[in-house]
Amino acid sequence: MSLPVPVFEARNLQVIRGGSLILNVPALIITDGEMLSIIGPNGAGKSTLLQSLAALIKPSRGEVLFRGQRIGAEIPLLAYRRKLAMILQEPLLFDTTVFNNVASGLKLRGLKRHEYEPIVVKCLDRFGIAHLGDRSARSLSGGEARRTSIARAFATEPEVLLLDEPFSALDPIIREALLEDLEQVLRETRITTIFVTHDRQEALRLSSRLGVMMAGEILQEGSPQEIMKRPVNEFVATLVGIETIVAAEVVRRKPDTFVASVAGHEIEAVGGRDAGEQVLLCIRSENIALSSPEAAAPPHPRNFFCGRIKKITPLWLHQRVQLDCGFPVVAYVTNQSLTSFPLAEGMEVAVSFNPADVCVIPNRSIVKTGSQ
């Protein structure tokens, strides 16, 4: 049985500007109904990739296929673009009413008032702006304008939705409400979606697949769980929120684990590594436990250290605790835990984590810099 044709397939996609290679994607496949988020810092090439897929910029090399057809050759540009809806950082609304803004794409497709009105009303209601239909777009708040922009995109019933930082510059309450509404609509409609963002929490919330970009390249792609737990290099580890990353040398191998030396301390991790290998050990902050130094160590202690608290930073539902264990460690402690075990800067504590929670990557990662 033949495999289904991908919605998008990029082959040897490159964009060169001013003599510099700013996008280099040898291969990328996006399947029907998939929600792919691309994360990375500013200048990583995320928007350039999105614009290339939308045929808004012409690649210097390579090609993009839509459902097996080359864009601009086997499928005309206008026909292709009518299958897409794109939501940008700025709403870019027309100087007319909210209703007319949401109806604009349908009018361009030649629909009559009696044909598009039910569709517009449904989209206004879906995104909570039915009461704004007669309002001028000029009078809208930032959140209202963003909702109008999203409703306009969904009104055309696109096959693909392209999102370029759609929640930027919104305050947290409006951002959360809009994100919740969009999440629900995407789950209901299962529209193939490509979402560009530098916010990993947004990406994790919306994605079935995640890609990490830097310097115009996709460094890693896979399920959100895979990338969060098993980043391929130090840059990806840092980007997905791993704060404890220490350089180590493997000193001995065991049947299912190995032991590495870090500043005179030994850390055990799951996996097969040979003595002498240089590695980076990555531990997520939520997997690090703190306890009283008087607490008894396990009968066969593994990854059980003494540490001194250097700094405590409140982060709403938890506290970020920076420690010195002879090597730097960052742990998260819930506010509820602090009621039974209060912490203070300068205090000594016991620090522990499971060998299975240590992600290991070779210490040869090169973080690329410089991109447009």
PDB file of N, CA and C in Angstrom, residues 56-149:
ATOM      1  N   LEU A  56       5.877  33.117  -0.610  1.00  0.00           N
ATOM      2  CA  LEU A  56       6.001  34.575  -0.548  1.00  0.00           C
ATOM      3  C   LEU A  56       7.407  35.021  -0.926  1.00  0.00           C
ATOM      4  N   ILE A  57       8.372  34.127  -0.760  1.00  0.00           N
ATOM      5  CA  ILE A  57       9.718  34.385  -1.267  1.00  0.00           C
ATOM      6  C   ILE A  57      10.139  33.171  -2.100  1.00  0.00           C
ATOM      7  N   LYS A  58      10.928  33.443  -3.116  1.00  0.00           N
ATOM      8  CA  LYS A  58      11.358  32.383  -4.015  1.00  0.00           C
ATOM      9  C   LYS A  58      12.677  31.801  -3.520  1.00  0.00           C
ATOM     10  N   PRO A  59      12.739  30.490  -3.324  1.00  0.00           N
ATOM     11  CA  PRO A  59      14.000  29.885  -2.875  1.00  0.00           C
ATOM     12  C   PRO A  59      15.115  30.094  -3.881  1.00  0.00           C
ATOM     13  N   SER A  60      16.329  30.239  -3.373  1.00  0.00           N
ATOM     14  CA  SER A  60      17.493  30.345  -4.254  1.00  0.00           C
ATOM     15  C   SER A  60      17.804  29.002  -4.895  1.00  0.00           C
ATOM     16  N   ARG A  61      17.553  27.945  -4.130  1.00  0.00           N
ATOM     17  CA  ARG A  61      17.743  26.575  -4.635  1.00  0.00           C
ATOM     18  C   ARG A  61      16.652  25.697  -4.035  1.00  0.00           C
ATOM     19  N   GLY A  62      16.434  24.539  -4.664  1.00  0.00           N
ATOM     20  CA  GLY A  62      15.477  23.584  -4.141  1.00  0.00           C
ATOM     21  C   GLY A  62      14.046  23.900  -4.532  1.00  0.00           C
ATOM     22  N   GLU A  63      13.135  23.135  -3.970  1.00  0.00           N
ATOM     23  CA  GLU A  63      11.733  23.294  -4.332  1.00  0.00           C
ATOM     24  C   GLU A  63      10.826  22.884  -3.177  1.00  0.00           C
ATOM     25  N   VAL A  64       9.586  23.369  -3.255  1.00  0.00           N
ATOM     26  CA  VAL A  64       8.549  22.987  -2.301  1.00  0.00           C
ATOM     27  C   VAL A  64       7.403  22.375  -3.079  1.00  0.00           C
ATOM     28  N   LEU A  65       6.938  21.209  -2.644  1.00  0.00           N
ATOM     29  CA  LEU A  65       5.807  20.534  -3.265  1.00  0.00           C
ATOM     30  C   LEU A  65       4.611  20.608  -2.331  1.00  0.00           C
ATOM     31  N   PHE A  66       3.442  20.854  -2.912  1.00  0.00           N
ATOM     32  CA  PHE A  66       2.192  20.839  -2.155  1.00  0.00           C
ATOM     33  C   PHE A  66       1.350  19.691  -2.669  1.00  0.00           C
ATOM     34  N   ARG A  67       1.119  18.711  -1.810  1.00  0.00           N
ATOM     35  CA  ARG A  67       0.403  17.498  -2.182  1.00  0.00           C
ATOM     36  C   ARG A  67       0.969  16.891  -3.456  1.00  0.00           C
ATOM     37  N   GLY A  68       2.289  16.859  -3.526  1.00  0.00           N
ATOM     38  CA  GLY A  68       2.994  16.218  -4.635  1.00  0.00           C
ATOM     39  C   GLY A  68       3.179  17.073  -5.859  1.00  0.00           C
ATOM     40  N   GLN A  69       2.673  18.318  -5.843  1.00  0.00           N
ATOM     41  CA  GLN A  69       2.784  19.192  -7.014  1.00  0.00           C
ATOM     42  C   GLN A  69       3.751  20.337  -6.717  1.00  0.00           C
ATOM     43  N   ARG A  70       4.616  20.627  -7.666  1.00  0.00           N
ATOM     44  CA  ARG A  70       5.559  21.732  -7.508  1.00  0.00           C
ATOM     45  C   ARG A  70       4.807  23.062  -7.566  1.00  0.00           C
ATOM     46  N   ILE A  71       5.037  23.880  -6.561  1.00  0.00           N
ATOM     47  CA  ILE A  71       4.350  25.167  -6.466  1.00  0.00           C
ATOM     48  C   ILE A  71       4.853  26.106  -7.558  1.00  0.00           C
ATOM     49  N   GLY A  72       3.922  26.720  -8.269  1.00  0.00           N
ATOM     50  CA  GLY A  72       4.284  27.633  -9.351  1.00  0.00           C
ATOM     51  C   GLY A  72       4.523  26.937 -10.663  1.00  0.00           C
ATOM     52  N   ALA A  73       4.517  25.602 -10.661  1.00  0.00           N
ATOM     53  CA  ALA A  73       4.702  24.849 -11.902  1.00  0.00           C
ATOM     54  C   ALA A  73       3.483  23.964 -12.138  1.00  0.00           C
ATOM     55  N   GLU A  74       3.368  22.899 -11.346  1.00  0.00           N
ATOM     56  CA  GLU A  74       2.241  21.976 -11.519  1.00  0.00           C
ATOM     57  C   GLU A  74       0.969  22.489 -10.827  1.00  0.00           C
ATOM     58  N   ILE A  75       1.143  23.364  -9.855  1.00  0.00           N
ATOM     59  CA  ILE A  75      -0.008  24.034  -9.245  1.00  0.00           C
ATOM     60  C   ILE A  75       0.240  25.540  -9.313  1.00  0.00           C
ATOM     61  N   PRO A  76      -0.636  26.299  -9.972  1.00  0.00           N
ATOM     62  CA  PRO A  76      -0.425  27.750 -10.109  1.00  0.00           C
ATOM     63  C   PRO A  76      -0.388  28.438  -8.746  1.00  0.00           C
ATOM     64  N   LEU A  77       0.367  29.543  -8.666  1.00  0.00           N
ATOM     65  CA  LEU A  77       0.538  30.245  -7.401  1.00  0.00           C
ATOM     66  C   LEU A  77      -0.786  30.687  -6.794  1.00  0.00           C
ATOM     67  N   LEU A  78      -1.684  31.247  -7.602  1.00  0.00           N
ATOM     68  CA  LEU A  78      -2.946  31.741  -7.061  1.00  0.00           C
ATOM     69  C   LEU A  78      -3.773  30.590  -6.491  1.00  0.00           C
ATOM     70  N   ALA A  79      -3.841  29.489  -7.238  1.00  0.00           N
ATOM     71  CA  ALA A  79      -4.601  28.334  -6.764  1.00  0.00           C
ATOM     72  C   ALA A  79      -3.995  27.798  -5.466  1.00  0.00           C
ATOM     73  N   TYR A  80      -2.676  27.811  -5.391  1.00  0.00           N
ATOM     74  CA  TYR A  80      -1.998  27.331  -4.181  1.00  0.00           C
ATOM     75  C   TYR A  80      -2.273  28.241  -2.991  1.00  0.00           C
ATOM     76  N   ARG A  81      -2.128  29.537  -3.196  1.00  0.00           N
ATOM     77  CA  ARG A  81      -2.291  30.478  -2.079  1.00  0.00           C
ATOM     78  C   ARG A  81      -3.717  30.484  -1.541  1.00  0.00           C
ATOM     79  N   ARG A  82      -4.671  30.132  -2.373  1.00  0.00           N
ATOM     80  CA  ARG A  82      -6.056  30.074  -1.909  1.00  0.00           C
ATOM     81  C   ARG A  82      -6.307  28.865  -0.995  1.00  0.00           C
ATOM     82  N   LYS A  83      -5.362  27.965  -0.936  1.00  0.00           N
ATOM     83  CA  LYS A  83      -5.471  26.819  -0.037  1.00  0.00           C
ATOM     84  C   LYS A  83      -4.864  27.110   1.337  1.00  0.00           C
ATOM     85  N   LEU A  84      -4.234  28.292   1.455  1.00  0.00           N
ATOM     86  CA  LEU A  84      -3.544  28.651   2.689  1.00  0.00           C
ATOM     87  C   LEU A  84      -4.232  29.807   3.382  1.00  0.00           C
ATOM     88  N   ALA A  85      -3.992  29.908   4.679  1.00  0.00           N
ATOM     89  CA  ALA A  85      -4.306  31.122   5.432  1.00  0.00           C
ATOM     90  C   ALA A  85      -3.096  31.402   6.311  1.00  0.00           C
ATOM     91  N   MET A  86      -2.696  32.663   6.351  1.00  0.00           N
ATOM     92  CA  MET A  86      -1.496  33.029   7.096  1.00  0.00           C
ATOM     93  C   MET A  86      -1.831  34.116   8.105  1.00  0.00           C
ATOM     94  N   ILE A  87      -1.408  33.910   9.344  1.00  0.00           N
ATOM     95  CA  ILE A  87      -1.635  34.876  10.414  1.00  0.00           C
ATOM     96  C   ILE A  87      -0.276  35.383  10.874  1.00  0.00           C
ATOM     97  N   LEU A  88      -0.072  36.687  10.747  1.00  0.00           N
ATOM     98  CA  LEU A  88       1.230  37.289  11.023  1.00  0.00           C
ATOM     99  C   LEU A  88       1.266  37.901  12.415  1.00  0.00           C
ATOM    100  N   GLN A  89       2.443  38.446  12.778  1.00  0.00           N
ATOM    101  CA  GLN A  89       2.600  39.084  14.082  1.00  0.00           C
ATOM    102  C   GLN A  89       1.670  40.279  14.228  1.00  0.00           C
ATOM    103  N   GLU A  90       1.486  41.031  13.150  1.00  0.00           N
ATOM    104  CA  GLU A  90       0.571  42.168  13.152  1.00  0.00           C
ATOM    105  C   GLU A  90      -0.716  41.777  12.428  1.00  0.00           C
ATOM    106  N   PRO A  91      -1.887  42.141  12.967  1.00  0.00           N
ATOM    107  CA  PRO A  91      -3.152  41.722  12.358  1.00  0.00           C
ATOM    108  C   PRO A  91      -3.365  42.224  10.929  1.00  0.00           C
ATOM    109  N   LEU A  92      -2.871  43.440  10.601  1.00  0.00           N
ATOM    110  CA  LEU A  92      -3.005  44.002   9.245  1.00  0.00           C
ATOM    111  C   LEU A  92      -4.456  43.983   8.760  1.00  0.00           C
ATOM    112  N   LEU A  93      -5.335  44.607   9.531  1.00  0.00           N
ATOM    113  CA  LEU A  93      -6.751  44.640   9.189  1.00  0.00           C
ATOM    114  C   LEU A  93      -7.055  45.770   8.211  1.00  0.00           C
ATOM    115  N   PHE A  94      -8.115  45.581   7.440  1.00  0.00           N
ATOM    116  CA  PHE A  94      -8.579  46.624   6.537  1.00  0.00           C
ATOM    117  C   PHE A  94      -9.328  47.699   7.331  1.00  0.00           C
ATOM    118  N   ASP A  95      -9.373  48.915   6.777  1.00  0.00           N
ATOM    119  CA  ASP A  95     -10.066  50.026   7.441  1.00  0.00           C
ATOM    120  C   ASP A  95     -11.561  49.935   7.154  1.00  0.00           C
ATOM    121  N   THR A  96     -12.179  48.946   7.793  1.00  0.00           N
ATOM    122  CA  THR A  96     -13.613  48.722   7.640  1.00  0.00           C
ATOM    123  C   THR A  96     -14.097  48.017   8.901  1.00  0.00           C
ATOM    124  N   THR A  97     -15.284  47.477   8.883  1.00  0.00           N
ATOM    125  CA  THR A  97     -15.814  46.823  10.082  1.00  0.00           C
ATOM    126  C   THR A  97     -15.161  45.463  10.310  1.00  0.00           C
ATOM    127  N   VAL A  98     -15.367  44.954  11.518  1.00  0.00           N
ATOM    128  CA  VAL A  98     -14.873  43.615  11.853  1.00  0.00           C
ATOM    129  C   VAL A  98     -15.528  42.587  10.933  1.00  0.00           C
ATOM    130  N   PHE A  99     -16.836  42.708  10.715  1.00  0.00           N
ATOM    131  CA  PHE A  99     -17.559  41.776   9.840  1.00  0.00           C
ATOM    132  C   PHE A  99     -16.925  41.758   8.450  1.00  0.00           C
ATOM    133  N   ASN A 100     -16.697  42.939   7.879  1.00  0.00           N
ATOM    134  CA  ASN A 100     -16.141  43.006   6.530  1.00  0.00           C
ATOM    135  C   ASN A 100     -14.714  42.479   6.467  1.00  0.00           C
ATOM    136  N   ASN A 101     -13.955  42.667   7.543  1.00  0.00           N
ATOM    137  CA  ASN A 101     -12.605  42.101   7.584  1.00  0.00           C
ATOM    138  C   ASN A 101     -12.652  40.582   7.522  1.00  0.00           C
ATOM    139  N   VAL A 102     -13.517  39.990   8.325  1.00  0.00           N
ATOM    140  CA  VAL A 102     -13.612  38.525   8.346  1.00  0.00           C
ATOM    141  C   VAL A 102     -14.154  38.006   7.012  1.00  0.00           C
ATOM    142  N   ALA A 103     -15.001  38.798   6.349  1.00  0.00           N
ATOM    143  CA  ALA A 103     -15.598  38.383   5.075  1.00  0.00           C
ATOM    144  C   ALA A 103     -14.681  38.624   3.884  1.00  0.00           C
ATOM    145  N   SER A 104     -13.579  39.354   4.059  1.00  0.00           N
ATOM    146  CA  SER A 104     -12.793  39.834   2.913  1.00  0.00           C
ATOM    147  C   SER A 104     -12.279  38.715   2.017  1.00  0.00           C
ATOM    148  N   GLY A 105     -11.769  37.634   2.609  1.00  0.00           N
ATOM    149  CA  GLY A 105     -11.255  36.541   1.790  1.00  0.00           C
ATOM    150  C   GLY A 105     -12.338  35.851   0.993  1.00  0.00           C
ATOM    151  N   LEU A 106     -13.519  35.768   1.569  1.00  0.00           N
ATOM    152  CA  LEU A 106     -14.641  35.126   0.877  1.00  0.00           C
ATOM    153  C   LEU A 106     -15.149  36.001  -0.265  1.00  0.00           C
ATOM    154  N   LYS A 107     -15.142  37.318  -0.049  1.00  0.00           N
ATOM    155  CA  LYS A 107     -15.535  38.233  -1.127  1.00  0.00           C
ATOM    156  C   LYS A 107     -14.577  38.123  -2.309  1.00  0.00           C
ATOM    157  N   LEU A 108     -13.288  38.014  -2.005  1.00  0.00           N
ATOM    158  CA  LEU A 108     -12.299  37.896  -3.079  1.00  0.00           C
ATOM    159  C   LEU A 108     -12.486  36.613  -3.875  1.00  0.00           C
ATOM    160  N   ARG A 109     -13.083  35.614  -3.256  1.00  0.00           N
ATOM    161  CA  ARG A 109     -13.342  34.354  -3.951  1.00  0.00           C
ATOM    162  C   ARG A 109     -14.663  34.402  -4.723  1.00  0.00           C
ATOM    163  N   GLY A 110     -15.352  35.549  -4.679  1.00  0.00           N
ATOM    164  CA  GLY A 110     -16.551  35.733  -5.485  1.00  0.00           C
ATOM    165  C   GLY A 110     -17.844  35.310  -4.831  1.00  0.00           C
ATOM    166  N   LEU A 111     -17.840  35.033  -3.512  1.00  0.00           N
ATOM    167  CA  LEU A 111     -19.067  34.644  -2.841  1.00  0.00           C
ATOM    168  C   LEU A 111     -19.995  35.845  -2.664  1.00  0.00           C
ATOM    169  N   LYS A 112     -21.283  35.609  -2.754  1.00  0.00           N
ATOM    170  CA  LYS A 112     -22.294  36.638  -2.542  1.00  0.00           C
ATOM    171  C   LYS A 112     -22.625  36.741  -1.050  1.00  0.00           C
ATOM    172  N   ARG A 113     -23.280  37.858  -0.679  1.00  0.00           N
ATOM    173  CA  ARG A 113     -23.574  38.132   0.737  1.00  0.00           C
ATOM    174  C   ARG A 113     -24.311  36.969   1.394  1.00  0.00           C
ATOM    175  N   HIS A 114     -25.320  36.430   0.720  1.00  0.00           N
ATOM    176  CA  HIS A 114     -26.096  35.351   1.332  1.00  0.00           C
ATOM    177  C   HIS A 114     -25.271  34.077   1.489  1.00  0.00           C
ATOM    178  N   GLU A 115     -24.156  33.971   0.728  1.00  0.00           N
ATOM    179  CA  GLU A 115     -23.294  32.790   0.823  1.00  0.00           C
ATOM    180  C   GLU A 115     -22.258  32.930   1.945  1.00  0.00           C
ATOM    181  N   TYR A 116     -21.674  34.127   2.064  1.00  0.00           N
ATOM    182  CA  TYR A 116     -20.608  34.264   3.057  1.00  0.00           C
ATOM    183  C   TYR A 116     -21.088  34.691   4.433  1.00  0.00           C
ATOM    184  N   GLU A 117     -22.280  35.271   4.532  1.00  0.00           N
ATOM    185  CA  GLU A 117     -22.727  35.786   5.827  1.00  0.00           C
ATOM    186  C   GLU A 117     -22.798  34.695   6.907  1.00  0.00           C
ATOM    187  N   PRO A 118     -23.378  33.514   6.647  1.00  0.00           N
ATOM    188  CA  PRO A 118     -23.413  32.478   7.686  1.00  0.00           C
ATOM    189  C   PRO A 118     -22.013  32.028   8.126  1.00  0.00           C
ATOM    190  N   ILE A 119     -21.078  32.009   7.172  1.00  0.00           N
ATOM    191  CA  ILE A 119     -19.711  31.601   7.492  1.00  0.00           C
ATOM    192  C   ILE A 119     -19.052  32.637   8.400  1.00  0.00           C
ATOM    193  N   VAL A 120     -19.234  33.918   8.064  1.00  0.00           N
ATOM    194  CA  VAL A 120     -18.643  34.993   8.863  1.00  0.00           C
ATOM    195  C   VAL A 120     -19.230  34.999  10.266  1.00  0.00           C
ATOM    196  N   VAL A 121     -20.533  34.866  10.374  1.00  0.00           N
ATOM    197  CA  VAL A 121     -21.194  34.865  11.683  1.00  0.00           C
ATOM    198  C   VAL A 121     -20.660  33.726  12.545  1.00  0.00           C
ATOM    199  N   LYS A 122     -20.482  32.558  11.938  1.00  0.00           N
ATOM    200  CA  LYS A 122     -19.962  31.395  12.674  1.00  0.00           C
ATOM    201  C   LYS A 122     -18.544  31.666  13.182  1.00  0.00           C
ATOM    202  N   CYS A 123     -17.694  32.267  12.344  1.00  0.00           N
ATOM    203  CA  CYS A 123     -16.313  32.547  12.751  1.00  0.00           C
ATOM    204  C   CYS A 123     -16.248  33.633  13.817  1.00  0.00           C
ATOM    205  N   LEU A 124     -17.091  34.651  13.697  1.00  0.00           N
ATOM    206  CA  LEU A 124     -17.131  35.692  14.726  1.00  0.00           C
ATOM    207  C   LEU A 124     -17.511  35.094  16.073  1.00  0.00           C
ATOM    208  N   ASP A 125     -18.484  34.205  16.049  1.00  0.00           N
ATOM    209  CA  ASP A 125     -18.935  33.567  17.282  1.00  0.00           C
ATOM    210  C   ASP A 125     -17.877  32.630  17.835  1.00  0.00           C
ATOM    211  N   ARG A 126     -17.227  31.893  16.949  1.00  0.00           N
ATOM    212  CA  ARG A 126     -16.223  30.911  17.364  1.00  0.00           C
ATOM    213  C   ARG A 126     -15.078  31.566  18.122  1.00  0.00           C
ATOM    214  N   PHE A 127     -14.723  32.794  17.733  1.00  0.00           N
ATOM    215  CA  PHE A 127     -13.601  33.470  18.387  1.00  0.00           C
ATOM    216  C   PHE A 127     -14.051  34.602  19.313  1.00  0.00           C
ATOM    217  N   GLY A 128     -15.320  34.561  19.709  1.00  0.00           N
ATOM    218  CA  GLY A 128     -15.806  35.452  20.758  1.00  0.00           C
ATOM    219  C   GLY A 128     -15.871  36.917  20.391  1.00  0.00           C
ATOM    220  N   ILE A 129     -16.093  37.226  19.117  1.00  0.00           N
ATOM    221  CA  ILE A 129     -16.158  38.635  18.699  1.00  0.00           C
ATOM    222  C   ILE A 129     -17.438  38.944  17.930  1.00  0.00           C
ATOM    223  N   ALA A 130     -18.492  38.142  18.164  1.00  0.00           N
ATOM    224  CA  ALA A 130     -19.765  38.379  17.466  1.00  0.00           C
ATOM    225  C   ALA A 130     -20.323  39.753  17.792  1.00  0.00           C
ATOM    226  N   HIS A 131     -20.078  40.221  19.012  1.00  0.00           N
ATOM    227  CA  HIS A 131     -20.597  41.526  19.429  1.00  0.00           C
ATOM    228  C   HIS A 131     -19.840  42.691  18.803  1.00  0.00           C
ATOM    229  N   LEU A 132     -18.730  42.387  18.113  1.00  0.00           N
ATOM    230  CA  LEU A 132     -17.904  43.441  17.514  1.00  0.00           C
ATOM    231  C   LEU A 132     -18.121  43.564  16.003  1.00  0.00           C
ATOM    232  N   GLY A 133     -19.058  42.822  15.461  1.00  0.00           N
ATOM    233  CA  GLY A 133     -19.206  42.767  14.007  1.00  0.00           C
ATOM    234  C   GLY A 133     -19.319  44.109  13.324  1.00  0.00           C
ATOM    235  N   ASP A 134     -20.020  45.056  13.936  1.00  0.00           N
ATOM    236  CA  ASP A 134     -20.226  46.372  13.311  1.00  0.00           C
ATOM    237  C   ASP A 134     -19.178  47.401  13.718  1.00  0.00           C
ATOM    238  N   ARG A 135     -18.247  47.004  14.556  1.00  0.00           N
ATOM    239  CA  ARG A 135     -17.209  47.929  15.018  1.00  0.00           C
ATOM    240  C   ARG A 135     -16.152  48.147  13.951  1.00  0.00           C
ATOM    241  N   SER A 136     -15.611  49.373  13.940  1.00  0.00           N
ATOM    242  CA  SER A 136     -14.502  49.660  13.031  1.00  0.00           C
ATOM    243  C   SER A 136     -13.236  48.965  13.536  1.00  0.00           C
ATOM    244  N   ALA A 137     -12.465  48.426  12.615  1.00  0.00           N
ATOM    245  CA  ALA A 137     -11.217  47.764  12.992  1.00  0.00           C
ATOM    246  C   ALA A 137     -10.264  48.723  13.696  1.00  0.00           C
ATOM    247  N   ARG A 138     -10.394  50.008  13.398  1.00  0.00           N
ATOM    248  CA  ARG A 138      -9.523  51.005  14.019  1.00  0.00           C
ATOM    249  C   ARG A 138      -9.748  51.129  15.524  1.00  0.00           C
ATOM    250  N   SER A 139     -10.937  50.758  15.989  1.00  0.00           N
ATOM    251  CA  SER A 139     -11.296  50.950  17.396  1.00  0.00           C
ATOM    252  C   SER A 139     -10.980  49.730  18.255  1.00  0.00           C
ATOM    253  N   LEU A 140     -10.409  48.681  17.667  1.00  0.00           N
ATOM    254  CA  LEU A 140     -10.197  47.437  18.394  1.00  0.00           C
ATOM    255  C   LEU A 140      -8.959  47.480  19.276  1.00  0.00           C
ATOM    256  N   SER A 141      -9.017  46.754  20.375  1.00  0.00           N
ATOM    257  CA  SER A 141      -7.830  46.550  21.202  1.00  0.00           C
ATOM    258  C   SER A 141      -6.910  45.549  20.506  1.00  0.00           C
ATOM    259  N   GLY A 142      -5.721  45.364  21.047  1.00  0.00           N
ATOM    260  CA  GLY A 142      -4.782  44.427  20.435  1.00  0.00           C
ATOM    261  C   GLY A 142      -5.317  43.011  20.382  1.00  0.00           C
ATOM    262  N   GLY A 143      -5.944  42.558  21.488  1.00  0.00           N
ATOM    263  CA  GLY A 143      -6.506  41.212  21.512  1.00  0.00           C
ATOM    264  C   GLY A 143      -7.671  41.053  20.565  1.00  0.00           C
ATOM    265  N   GLU A 144      -8.529  42.058  20.489  1.00  0.00           N
ATOM    266  CA  GLU A 144      -9.676  42.003  19.579  1.00  0.00           C
ATOM    267  C   GLU A 144      -9.226  41.979  18.125  1.00  0.00           C
ATOM    268  N   ALA A 145      -8.207  42.788  17.812  1.00  0.00           N
ATOM    269  CA  ALA A 145      -7.678  42.808  16.443  1.00  0.00           C
ATOM    270  C   ALA A 145      -7.082  41.451  16.082  1.00  0.00           C
ATOM    271  N   ARG A 146      -6.391  40.825  17.042  1.00  0.00           N
ATOM    272  CA  ARG A 146      -5.796  39.517  16.777  1.00  0.00           C
ATOM    273  C   ARG A 146      -6.892  38.460  16.567  1.00  0.00           C
ATOM    274  N   ARG A 147      -7.948  38.515  17.340  1.00  0.00           N
ATOM    275  CA  ARG A 147      -9.053  37.577  17.156  1.00  0.00           C
ATOM    276  C   ARG A 147      -9.716  37.766  15.787  1.00  0.00           C
ATOM    277  N   THR A 148      -9.842  39.025  15.370  1.00  0.00           N
ATOM    278  CA  THR A 148     -10.425  39.312  14.049  1.00  0.00           C
ATOM    279  C   THR A 148      -9.549  38.730  12.949  1.00  0.00           C
ATOM    280  N   SER A 149      -8.249  38.880  13.093  1.00  0.00           N
ATOM    281  CA  SER A 149      -7.311  38.344  12.108  1.00  0.00           C
ATOM    282  C   SER A 149      -7.414  36.827  12.011  1.00  0.00           C
TER     283      SER A 149
END
